[in-house]
mmCIF file of C-alpha atoms in Angstrom:
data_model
loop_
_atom_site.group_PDB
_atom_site.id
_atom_site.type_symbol
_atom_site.label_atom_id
_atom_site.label_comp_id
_atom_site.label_asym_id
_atom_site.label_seq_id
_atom_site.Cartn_x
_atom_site.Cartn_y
_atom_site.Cartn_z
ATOM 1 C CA UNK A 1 0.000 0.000 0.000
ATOM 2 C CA UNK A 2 0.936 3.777 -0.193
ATOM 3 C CA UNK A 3 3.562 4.398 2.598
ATOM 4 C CA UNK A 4 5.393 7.638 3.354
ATOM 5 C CA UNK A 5 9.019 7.095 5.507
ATOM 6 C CA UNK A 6 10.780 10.306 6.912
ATOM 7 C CA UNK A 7 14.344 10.448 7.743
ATOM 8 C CA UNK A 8 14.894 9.739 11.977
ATOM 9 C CA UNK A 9 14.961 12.694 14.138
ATOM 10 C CA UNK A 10 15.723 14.550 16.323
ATOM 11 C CA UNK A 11 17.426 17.291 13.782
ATOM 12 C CA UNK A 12 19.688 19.975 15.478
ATOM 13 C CA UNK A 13 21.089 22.172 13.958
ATOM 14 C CA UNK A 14 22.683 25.783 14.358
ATOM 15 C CA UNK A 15 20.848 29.004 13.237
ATOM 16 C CA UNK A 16 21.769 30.205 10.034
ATOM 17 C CA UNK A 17 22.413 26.566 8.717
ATOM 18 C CA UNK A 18 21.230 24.523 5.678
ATOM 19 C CA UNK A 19 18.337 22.191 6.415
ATOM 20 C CA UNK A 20 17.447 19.022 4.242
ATOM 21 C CA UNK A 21 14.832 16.764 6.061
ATOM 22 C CA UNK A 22 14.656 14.040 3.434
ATOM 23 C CA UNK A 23 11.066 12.081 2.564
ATOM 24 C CA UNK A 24 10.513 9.299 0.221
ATOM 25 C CA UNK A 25 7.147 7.573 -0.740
ATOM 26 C CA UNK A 26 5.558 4.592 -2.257
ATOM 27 C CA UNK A 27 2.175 4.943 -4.127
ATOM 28 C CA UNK A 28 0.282 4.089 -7.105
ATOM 29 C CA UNK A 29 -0.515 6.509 -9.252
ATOM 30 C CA UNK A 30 0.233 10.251 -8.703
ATOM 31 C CA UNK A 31 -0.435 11.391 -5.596
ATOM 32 C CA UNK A 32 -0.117 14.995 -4.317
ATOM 33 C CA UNK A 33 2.855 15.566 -1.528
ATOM 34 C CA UNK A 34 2.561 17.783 1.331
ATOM 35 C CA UNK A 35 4.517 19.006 4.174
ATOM 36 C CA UNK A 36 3.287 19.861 7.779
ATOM 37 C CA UNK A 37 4.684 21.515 10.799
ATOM 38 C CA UNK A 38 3.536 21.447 14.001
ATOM 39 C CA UNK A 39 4.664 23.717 16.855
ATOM 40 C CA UNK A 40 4.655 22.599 20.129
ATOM 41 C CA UNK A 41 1.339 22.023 21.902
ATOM 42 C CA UNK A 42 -0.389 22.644 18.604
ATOM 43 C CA UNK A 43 -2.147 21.048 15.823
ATOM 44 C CA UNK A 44 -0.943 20.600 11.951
ATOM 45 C CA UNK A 45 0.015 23.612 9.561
ATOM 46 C CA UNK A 46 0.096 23.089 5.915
ATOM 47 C CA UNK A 47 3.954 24.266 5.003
ATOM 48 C CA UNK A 48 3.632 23.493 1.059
ATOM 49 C CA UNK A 49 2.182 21.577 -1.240
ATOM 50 C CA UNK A 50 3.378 19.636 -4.511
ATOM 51 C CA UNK A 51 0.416 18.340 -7.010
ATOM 52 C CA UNK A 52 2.285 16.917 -9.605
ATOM 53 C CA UNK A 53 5.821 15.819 -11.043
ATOM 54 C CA UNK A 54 8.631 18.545 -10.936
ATOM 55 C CA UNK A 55 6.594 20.352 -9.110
ATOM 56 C CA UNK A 56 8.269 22.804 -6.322
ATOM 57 C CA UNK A 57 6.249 23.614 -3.385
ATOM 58 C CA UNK A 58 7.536 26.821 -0.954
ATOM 59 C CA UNK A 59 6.823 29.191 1.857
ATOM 60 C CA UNK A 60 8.625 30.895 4.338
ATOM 61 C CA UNK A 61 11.830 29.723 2.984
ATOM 62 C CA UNK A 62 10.964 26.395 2.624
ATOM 63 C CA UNK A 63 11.141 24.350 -0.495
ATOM 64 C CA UNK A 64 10.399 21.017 -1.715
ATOM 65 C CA UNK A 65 10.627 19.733 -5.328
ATOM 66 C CA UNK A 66 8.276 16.094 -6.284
ATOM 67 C CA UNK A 67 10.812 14.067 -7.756
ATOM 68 C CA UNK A 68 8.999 11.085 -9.457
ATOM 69 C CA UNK A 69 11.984 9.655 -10.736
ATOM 70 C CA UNK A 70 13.404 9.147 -7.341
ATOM 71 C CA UNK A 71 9.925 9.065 -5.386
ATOM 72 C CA UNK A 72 10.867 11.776 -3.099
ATOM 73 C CA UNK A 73 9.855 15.030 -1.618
ATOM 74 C CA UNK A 74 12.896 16.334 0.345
ATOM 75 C CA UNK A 75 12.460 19.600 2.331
ATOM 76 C CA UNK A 76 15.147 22.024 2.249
ATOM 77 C CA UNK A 77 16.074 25.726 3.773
ATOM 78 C CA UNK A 78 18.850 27.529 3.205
ATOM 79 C CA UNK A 79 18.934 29.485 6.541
ATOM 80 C CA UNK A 80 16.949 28.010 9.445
ATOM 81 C CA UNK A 81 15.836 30.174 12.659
ATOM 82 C CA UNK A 82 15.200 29.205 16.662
ATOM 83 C CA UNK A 83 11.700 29.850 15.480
ATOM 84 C CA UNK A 84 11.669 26.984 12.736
ATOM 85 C CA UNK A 85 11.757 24.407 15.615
ATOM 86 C CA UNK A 86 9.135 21.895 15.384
ATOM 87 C CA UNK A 87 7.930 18.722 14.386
ATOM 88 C CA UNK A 88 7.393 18.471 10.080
ATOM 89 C CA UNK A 89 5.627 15.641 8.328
ATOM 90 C CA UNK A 90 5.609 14.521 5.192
ATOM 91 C CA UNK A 91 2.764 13.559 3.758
ATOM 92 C CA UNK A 92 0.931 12.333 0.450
ATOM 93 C CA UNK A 93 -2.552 11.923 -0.439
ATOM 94 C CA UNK A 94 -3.914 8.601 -1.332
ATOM 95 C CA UNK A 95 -6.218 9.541 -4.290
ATOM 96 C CA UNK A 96 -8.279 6.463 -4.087
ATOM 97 C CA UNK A 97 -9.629 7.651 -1.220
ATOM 98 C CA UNK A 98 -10.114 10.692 0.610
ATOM 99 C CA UNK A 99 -7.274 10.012 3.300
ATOM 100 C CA UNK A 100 -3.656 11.563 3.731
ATOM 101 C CA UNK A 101 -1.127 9.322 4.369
ATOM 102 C CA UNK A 102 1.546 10.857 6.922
ATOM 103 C CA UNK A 103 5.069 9.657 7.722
ATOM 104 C CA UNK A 104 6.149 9.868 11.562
ATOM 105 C CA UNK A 105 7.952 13.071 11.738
ATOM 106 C CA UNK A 106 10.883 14.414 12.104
ATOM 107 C CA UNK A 107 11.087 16.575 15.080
ATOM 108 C CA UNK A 108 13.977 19.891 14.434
ATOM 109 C CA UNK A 109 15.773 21.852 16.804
ATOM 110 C CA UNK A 110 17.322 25.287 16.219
ATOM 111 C CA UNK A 111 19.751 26.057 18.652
ATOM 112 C CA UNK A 112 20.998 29.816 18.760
ATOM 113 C CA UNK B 1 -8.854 31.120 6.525
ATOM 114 C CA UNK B 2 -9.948 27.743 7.353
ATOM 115 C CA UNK B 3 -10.871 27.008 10.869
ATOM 116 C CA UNK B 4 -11.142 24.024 12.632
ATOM 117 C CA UNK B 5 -12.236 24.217 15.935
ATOM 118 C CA UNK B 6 -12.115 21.879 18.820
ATOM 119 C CA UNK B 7 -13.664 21.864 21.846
ATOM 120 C CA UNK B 8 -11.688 21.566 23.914
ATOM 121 C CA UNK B 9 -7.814 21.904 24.842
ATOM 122 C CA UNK B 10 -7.121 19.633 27.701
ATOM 123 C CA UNK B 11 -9.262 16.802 28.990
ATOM 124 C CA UNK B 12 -9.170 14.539 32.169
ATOM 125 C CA UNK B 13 -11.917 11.790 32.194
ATOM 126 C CA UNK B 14 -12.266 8.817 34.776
ATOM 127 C CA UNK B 15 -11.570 5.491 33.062
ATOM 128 C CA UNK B 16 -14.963 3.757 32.028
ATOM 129 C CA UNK B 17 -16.373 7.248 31.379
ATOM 130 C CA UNK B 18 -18.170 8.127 28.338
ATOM 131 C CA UNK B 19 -16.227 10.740 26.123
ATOM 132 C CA UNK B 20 -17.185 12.926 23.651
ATOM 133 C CA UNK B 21 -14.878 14.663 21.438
ATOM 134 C CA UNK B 22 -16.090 17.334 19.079
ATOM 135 C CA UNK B 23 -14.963 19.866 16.201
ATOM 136 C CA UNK B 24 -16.120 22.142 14.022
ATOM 137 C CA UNK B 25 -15.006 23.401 10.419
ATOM 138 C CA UNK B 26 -16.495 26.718 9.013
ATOM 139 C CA UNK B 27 -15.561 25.643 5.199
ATOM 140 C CA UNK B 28 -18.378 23.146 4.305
ATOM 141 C CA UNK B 29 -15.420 20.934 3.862
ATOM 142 C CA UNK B 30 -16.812 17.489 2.601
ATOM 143 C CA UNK B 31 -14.451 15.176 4.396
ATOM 144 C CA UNK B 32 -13.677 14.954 8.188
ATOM 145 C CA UNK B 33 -10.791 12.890 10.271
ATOM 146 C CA UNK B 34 -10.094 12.289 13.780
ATOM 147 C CA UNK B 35 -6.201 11.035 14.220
ATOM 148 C CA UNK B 36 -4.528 10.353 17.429
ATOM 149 C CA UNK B 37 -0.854 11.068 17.859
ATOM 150 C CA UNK B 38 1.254 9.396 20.421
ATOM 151 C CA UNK B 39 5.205 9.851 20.943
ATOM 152 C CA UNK B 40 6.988 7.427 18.087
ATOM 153 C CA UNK B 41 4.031 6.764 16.611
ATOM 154 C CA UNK B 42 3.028 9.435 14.506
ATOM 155 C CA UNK B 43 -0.376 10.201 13.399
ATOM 156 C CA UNK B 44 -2.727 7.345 13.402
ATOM 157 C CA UNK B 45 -6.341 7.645 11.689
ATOM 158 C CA UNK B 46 -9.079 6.512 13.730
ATOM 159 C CA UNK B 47 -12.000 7.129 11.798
ATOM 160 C CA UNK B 48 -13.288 9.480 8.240
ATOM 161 C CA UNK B 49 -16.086 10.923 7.066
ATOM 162 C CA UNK B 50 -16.583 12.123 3.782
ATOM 163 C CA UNK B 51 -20.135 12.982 3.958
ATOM 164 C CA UNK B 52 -22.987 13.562 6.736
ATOM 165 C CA UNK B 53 -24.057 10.365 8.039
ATOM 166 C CA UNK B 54 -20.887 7.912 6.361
ATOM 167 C CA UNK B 55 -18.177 6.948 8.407
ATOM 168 C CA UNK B 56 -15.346 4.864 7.052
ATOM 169 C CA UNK B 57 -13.045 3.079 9.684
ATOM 170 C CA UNK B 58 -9.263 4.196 9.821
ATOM 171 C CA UNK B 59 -6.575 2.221 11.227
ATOM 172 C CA UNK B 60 -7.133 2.048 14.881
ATOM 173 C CA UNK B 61 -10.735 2.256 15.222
ATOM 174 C CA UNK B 62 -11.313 -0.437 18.045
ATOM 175 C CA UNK B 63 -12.878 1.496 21.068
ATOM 176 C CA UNK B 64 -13.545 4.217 19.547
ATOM 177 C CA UNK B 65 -17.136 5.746 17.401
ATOM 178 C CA UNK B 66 -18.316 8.586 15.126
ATOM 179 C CA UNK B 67 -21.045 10.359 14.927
ATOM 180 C CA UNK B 68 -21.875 13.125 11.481
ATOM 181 C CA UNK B 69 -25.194 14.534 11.781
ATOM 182 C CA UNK B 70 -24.292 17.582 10.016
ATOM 183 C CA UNK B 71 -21.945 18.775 7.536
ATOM 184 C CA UNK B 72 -19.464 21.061 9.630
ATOM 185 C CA UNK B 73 -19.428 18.827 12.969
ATOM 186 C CA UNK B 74 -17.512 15.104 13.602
ATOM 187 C CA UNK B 75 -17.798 14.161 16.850
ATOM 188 C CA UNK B 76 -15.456 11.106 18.446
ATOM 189 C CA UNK B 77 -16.941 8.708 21.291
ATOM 190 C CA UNK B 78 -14.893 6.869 23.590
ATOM 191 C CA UNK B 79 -17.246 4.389 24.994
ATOM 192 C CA UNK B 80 -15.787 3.671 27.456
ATOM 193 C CA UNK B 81 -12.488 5.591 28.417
ATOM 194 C CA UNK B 82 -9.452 3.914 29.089
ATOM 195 C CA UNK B 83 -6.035 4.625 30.007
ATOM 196 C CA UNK B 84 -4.509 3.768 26.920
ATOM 197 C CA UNK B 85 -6.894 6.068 25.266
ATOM 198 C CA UNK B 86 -4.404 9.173 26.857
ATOM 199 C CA UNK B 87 -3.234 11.174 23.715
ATOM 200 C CA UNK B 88 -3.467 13.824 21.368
ATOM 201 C CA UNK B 89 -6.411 13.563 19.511
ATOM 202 C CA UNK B 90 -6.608 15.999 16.436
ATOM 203 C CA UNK B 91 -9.161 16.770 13.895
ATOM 204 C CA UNK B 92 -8.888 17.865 10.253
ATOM 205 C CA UNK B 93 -11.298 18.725 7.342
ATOM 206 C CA UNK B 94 -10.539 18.691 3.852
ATOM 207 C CA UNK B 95 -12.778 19.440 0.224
ATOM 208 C CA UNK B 96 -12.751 16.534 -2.192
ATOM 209 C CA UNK B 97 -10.121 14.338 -2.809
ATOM 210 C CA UNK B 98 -5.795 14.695 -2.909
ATOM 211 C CA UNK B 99 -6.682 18.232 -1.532
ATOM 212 C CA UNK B 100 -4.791 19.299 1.825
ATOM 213 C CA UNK B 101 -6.378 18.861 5.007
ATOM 214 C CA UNK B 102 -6.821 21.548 7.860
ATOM 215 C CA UNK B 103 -6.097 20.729 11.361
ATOM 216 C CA UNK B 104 -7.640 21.875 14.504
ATOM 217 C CA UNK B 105 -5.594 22.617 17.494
ATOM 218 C CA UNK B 106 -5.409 19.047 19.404
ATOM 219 C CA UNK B 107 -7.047 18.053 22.650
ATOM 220 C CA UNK B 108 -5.027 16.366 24.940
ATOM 221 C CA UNK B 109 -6.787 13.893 26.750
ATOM 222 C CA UNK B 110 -5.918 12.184 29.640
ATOM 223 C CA UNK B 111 -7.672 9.318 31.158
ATOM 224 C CA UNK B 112 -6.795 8.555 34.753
#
């Protein structure tokens, strides 16, 4: 079935550095990607989107490109804050249904 | 914006007590989810609606009930609380299908 697996966390990182948090899937079809973040204590935030192939998703610095070829969805920052700290999720949705498939976070902390 | 609104923050219910869980979107979103989230275990789907009165089960549905009467409210029943029924417990809408969903804020429920 469709699966979504997230690199293992905890991140930690420095301000001011590079962030990759890498995501790879397994689905049939073409499913549309997402990325989440949660802040502590809180529910999910939509981050970006990705609908199709080559796609590049991106907000508040963040980006993610749908790579088909490789069946990823890798999200990347070139200059991460204290205030970026917080659990992201990658997710896809399974089209045959109505449900989002979610892989089990990867939890980042910015130190300063 | 989207809201999703739950009702209620923090709970602490009795075990063998009858819980109800509720939330509320304001975008007569056609699909509804309740997930629970528990440390290491990422979010797990419980139960989905995608339309007043249907009900589909998710993944971890034993223990657990639904209840859609109309279009903007899910509620979740815990029949009968039990301990290992303390966790995060977070809604989300969405319109149609590989769309994003919207989260509500969490209630943290703890069952003593």
């Amino acid at each position: 079935g469709n699966s979504v697996t997230q690199m293992e966390g905890p991140v930690t990182l420095s301000e001011e550095a590079f962030l990759t948090i890498n995501c790879t899937y397994t689905a049939t079809g073409y499913p549309s990607l997402f990325w989440y973040v949660q802040y502590p204590g809180e529910g999910l935030q939509l981050l970006l989107k990705a609908t199709k192939a080559d796609d590049k998703g991106s907000n508040k610095g963040f980006e993610a490109t749908y790579r088909k070829e490789t069946t990823s969805f890798h999200l990347e920052k070139g200059s991460v804050q204290v205030s970026d700290s917080a659990v992201y999720f990658c997710a896809l949705s399974d089209g045959s249904s109505y449900k989002l498939i979610f892989g089990s976070g990867t939890r980042l902390l910015v130190r300063p | 914006d989207v809201k999703v609104t739950q009702s209620s923050r923090y709970l602490v219910k009795r075990t063998g007590e009858k819980v109800f869980l509720e939330c509320v979107q304001d975008m007569d979103h056609e699909n509804m989810f309740w997930y629970r989230q528990d440390p290491g275990l990422g979010l797990r789907l419980i139960y989905f609606s995608y339309d007043v009165k249907m009900k589909e089960k998710g993944d971890i549905p034993e223990g657990y009930s639904v209840s859609r009467e109309k279009k903007e409210r899910f509620s979740l029943i815990l029949e009968s609380a039990s301990t290992n029924q303390t966790s995060m417990y977070l809604c989300a809408s969405s319109f149609g299908r590989e769309t994003e969903a919207f989260f509500g804020q969490g209630t943290r429920l703890t069952v003593v």
